[in-house]
PDB file of C-alpha atoms in Angstrom:
ATOM      1  CA  UNK A   1     -32.413  -1.033   4.989  1.00 65.00           C
ATOM      2  CA  UNK A   2     -28.731  -1.485   5.783  1.00 79.00           C
ATOM      3  CA  UNK A   3     -27.798  -1.165   9.449  1.00 95.00           C
ATOM      4  CA  UNK A   4     -25.306   1.399  10.724  1.00 95.00           C
ATOM      5  CA  UNK A   5     -22.596  -1.204  11.410  1.00 96.00           C
ATOM      6  CA  UNK A   6     -22.949  -2.597   7.875  1.00 96.00           C
ATOM      7  CA  UNK A   7     -22.744   0.884   6.354  1.00 96.00           C
ATOM      8  CA  UNK A   8     -19.579   1.630   8.349  1.00 97.00           C
ATOM      9  CA  UNK A   9     -18.090  -1.721   7.340  1.00 97.00           C
ATOM     10  CA  UNK A  10     -18.928  -1.022   3.685  1.00 97.00           C
ATOM     11  CA  UNK A  11     -17.199   2.364   3.843  1.00 97.00           C
ATOM     12  CA  UNK A  12     -14.115   0.864   5.510  1.00 97.00           C
ATOM     13  CA  UNK A  13     -14.007  -1.880   2.877  1.00 97.00           C
ATOM     14  CA  UNK A  14     -14.125   0.686   0.058  1.00 98.00           C
ATOM     15  CA  UNK A  15     -11.285   2.676   1.631  1.00 97.00           C
ATOM     16  CA  UNK A  16      -9.157  -0.446   2.216  1.00 96.00           C
ATOM     17  CA  UNK A  17      -9.696  -1.619  -1.349  1.00 97.00           C
ATOM     18  CA  UNK A  18      -8.775   1.748  -2.826  1.00 97.00           C
ATOM     19  CA  UNK A  19      -5.728   2.050  -0.574  1.00 96.00           C
ATOM     20  CA  UNK A  20      -4.604  -1.398  -1.674  1.00 95.00           C
ATOM     21  CA  UNK A  21      -4.927  -0.285  -5.280  1.00 95.00           C
ATOM     22  CA  UNK A  22      -2.826   2.829  -4.585  1.00 93.00           C
ATOM     23  CA  UNK A  23      -0.140   0.629  -3.027  1.00 90.00           C
ATOM     24  CA  UNK A  24      -0.057  -1.288  -6.331  1.00 92.00           C
ATOM     25  CA  UNK A  25       0.214   1.922  -8.386  1.00 93.00           C
ATOM     26  CA  UNK A  26      -3.418   1.813  -9.499  1.00 93.00           C
ATOM     27  CA  UNK A  27      -4.719   5.231  -8.485  1.00 91.00           C
ATOM     28  CA  UNK A  28      -8.208   4.593  -9.864  1.00 95.00           C
ATOM     29  CA  UNK A  29     -10.487   1.566  -9.635  1.00 97.00           C
ATOM     30  CA  UNK A  30     -13.508   0.925 -11.821  1.00 96.00           C
ATOM     31  CA  UNK A  31     -16.846   0.681 -10.074  1.00 96.00           C
ATOM     32  CA  UNK A  32     -17.410  -2.797 -11.479  1.00 95.00           C
ATOM     33  CA  UNK A  33     -14.049  -4.000 -10.111  1.00 95.00           C
ATOM     34  CA  UNK A  34     -14.808  -2.522  -6.712  1.00 96.00           C
ATOM     35  CA  UNK A  35     -18.296  -4.030  -6.707  1.00 95.00           C
ATOM     36  CA  UNK A  36     -16.961  -7.484  -7.628  1.00 95.00           C
ATOM     37  CA  UNK A  37     -14.080  -7.330  -5.150  1.00 96.00           C
ATOM     38  CA  UNK A  38     -16.284  -6.286  -2.233  1.00 97.00           C
ATOM     39  CA  UNK A  39     -19.392  -8.224  -3.204  1.00 96.00           C
ATOM     40  CA  UNK A  40     -21.628  -5.236  -2.529  1.00 95.00           C
ATOM     41  CA  UNK A  41     -24.923  -4.534  -4.262  1.00 94.00           C
ATOM     42  CA  UNK A  42     -25.015  -1.337  -6.355  1.00 94.00           C
ATOM     43  CA  UNK A  43     -27.172   0.404  -3.769  1.00 95.00           C
ATOM     44  CA  UNK A  44     -24.751  -0.238  -0.890  1.00 96.00           C
ATOM     45  CA  UNK A  45     -21.640   0.592  -2.914  1.00 97.00           C
ATOM     46  CA  UNK A  46     -23.230   3.822  -4.133  1.00 97.00           C
ATOM     47  CA  UNK A  47     -24.231   4.803  -0.593  1.00 96.00           C
ATOM     48  CA  UNK A  48     -20.704   4.170   0.690  1.00 97.00           C
ATOM     49  CA  UNK A  49     -19.199   6.179  -2.163  1.00 97.00           C
ATOM     50  CA  UNK A  50     -21.574   9.112  -1.645  1.00 97.00           C
ATOM     51  CA  UNK A  51     -20.672   9.271   2.043  1.00 98.00           C
ATOM     52  CA  UNK A  52     -16.913   9.007   1.452  1.00 98.00           C
ATOM     53  CA  UNK A  53     -17.022  11.567  -1.364  1.00 98.00           C
ATOM     54  CA  UNK A  54     -18.978  13.978   0.858  1.00 98.00           C
ATOM     55  CA  UNK A  55     -16.267  13.523   3.508  1.00 98.00           C
ATOM     56  CA  UNK A  56     -13.620  14.432   0.900  1.00 98.00           C
ATOM     57  CA  UNK A  57     -11.911  11.036   1.103  1.00 98.00           C
ATOM     58  CA  UNK A  58     -12.635   9.761  -2.429  1.00 98.00           C
ATOM     59  CA  UNK A  59     -13.419  11.044  -5.908  1.00 98.00           C
ATOM     60  CA  UNK A  60     -16.157   9.317  -7.857  1.00 98.00           C
ATOM     61  CA  UNK A  61     -17.102   9.429 -11.532  1.00 97.00           C
ATOM     62  CA  UNK A  62     -20.747   8.384 -11.745  1.00 97.00           C
ATOM     63  CA  UNK A  63     -22.606   6.500 -14.451  1.00 96.00           C
ATOM     64  CA  UNK A  64     -25.932   7.804 -15.737  1.00 95.00           C
ATOM     65  CA  UNK A  65     -27.560   5.281 -13.359  1.00 92.00           C
ATOM     66  CA  UNK A  66     -25.843   6.894 -10.341  1.00 93.00           C
ATOM     67  CA  UNK A  67     -23.511   3.978  -9.735  1.00 95.00           C
ATOM     68  CA  UNK A  68     -19.738   4.447  -9.472  1.00 97.00           C
ATOM     69  CA  UNK A  69     -17.951   4.255 -12.819  1.00 97.00           C
ATOM     70  CA  UNK A  70     -14.486   5.028 -11.404  1.00 97.00           C
ATOM     71  CA  UNK A  71     -13.334   5.665  -7.848  1.00 98.00           C
ATOM     72  CA  UNK A  72     -10.064   6.976  -6.399  1.00 97.00           C
ATOM     73  CA  UNK A  73      -8.713   8.136  -3.055  1.00 97.00           C
ATOM     74  CA  UNK A  74      -8.152  11.849  -2.572  1.00 97.00           C
ATOM     75  CA  UNK A  75      -5.039  13.197  -0.888  1.00 96.00           C
ATOM     76  CA  UNK A  76      -6.999  13.305   2.386  1.00 97.00           C
ATOM     77  CA  UNK A  77      -8.123   9.718   1.868  1.00 97.00           C
ATOM     78  CA  UNK A  78      -4.547   8.557   1.393  1.00 96.00           C
ATOM     79  CA  UNK A  79      -3.419  10.468   4.492  1.00 96.00           C
ATOM     80  CA  UNK A  80      -6.208   8.880   6.568  1.00 96.00           C
ATOM     81  CA  UNK A  81      -5.294   5.377   5.420  1.00 96.00           C
ATOM     82  CA  UNK A  82      -1.583   6.005   6.050  1.00 95.00           C
ATOM     83  CA  UNK A  83      -2.378   7.203   9.585  1.00 96.00           C
ATOM     84  CA  UNK A  84      -4.412   4.057  10.216  1.00 94.00           C
ATOM     85  CA  UNK A  85      -1.591   1.898   8.878  1.00 93.00           C
ATOM     86  CA  UNK A  86       0.953   3.635  11.126  1.00 95.00           C
ATOM     87  CA  UNK A  87      -1.322   3.239  14.170  1.00 94.00           C
ATOM     88  CA  UNK A  88      -1.785  -0.458  13.419  1.00 91.00           C
ATOM     89  CA  UNK A  89       1.983  -0.963  13.049  1.00 91.00           C
ATOM     90  CA  UNK A  90       2.628   0.884  16.326  1.00 91.00           C
ATOM     91  CA  UNK A  91       0.052  -1.286  18.137  1.00 88.00           C
ATOM     92  CA  UNK A  92       1.608  -4.457  16.744  1.00 87.00           C
ATOM     93  CA  UNK A  93       5.091  -3.319  17.763  1.00 87.00           C
ATOM     94  CA  UNK A  94       3.865  -2.432  21.251  1.00 85.00           C
ATOM     95  CA  UNK A  95       2.118  -5.795  21.597  1.00 82.00           C
ATOM     96  CA  UNK A  96       5.329  -7.588  20.633  1.00 81.00           C
ATOM     97  CA  UNK A  97       7.314  -5.576  23.159  1.00 80.00           C
ATOM     98  CA  UNK A  98       4.741  -6.264  25.896  1.00 79.00           C
ATOM     99  CA  UNK A  99       4.823 -10.044  25.435  1.00 76.00           C
ATOM    100  CA  UNK A 100       6.772 -11.892  28.081  1.00 76.00           C
ATOM    101  CA  UNK A 101       9.975 -13.297  26.729  1.00 71.00           C
ATOM    102  CA  UNK A 102      11.116 -16.810  27.581  1.00 70.00           C
ATOM    103  CA  UNK A 103      13.882 -16.831  30.151  1.00 70.00           C
ATOM    104  CA  UNK A 104      17.010 -18.697  29.272  1.00 67.00           C
ATOM    105  CA  UNK A 105      18.531 -20.638  32.114  1.00 66.00           C
ATOM    106  CA  UNK A 106      22.282 -20.600  32.370  1.00 63.00           C
ATOM    107  CA  UNK A 107      23.968 -23.933  32.836  1.00 63.00           C
ATOM    108  CA  UNK A 108      26.415 -24.167  35.706  1.00 55.00           C
TER     109      UNK A 108
END
């Protein structure tokens, strides 16, 4: 059984991968591409997709074997990922501003 931390990491990885695809004008990713990119077993990928779909963050077309055939971010999923990106950029900017700057000594 997959541990909670692993399940959360799997879900985050799916969202990051799909958001990366959207940034490259690929609104939909095949399940096999996602599986290969993330290196997840079918069972773990399916579990992550079920959770994210139930949360309204992704759309999933399923195969007859209940594995993802095609996956895409919903509008809410894109908004969530954009918010995370903005927060990360703000943190990085704040960290840069908080760093001590070298003092230049004036020559007399």
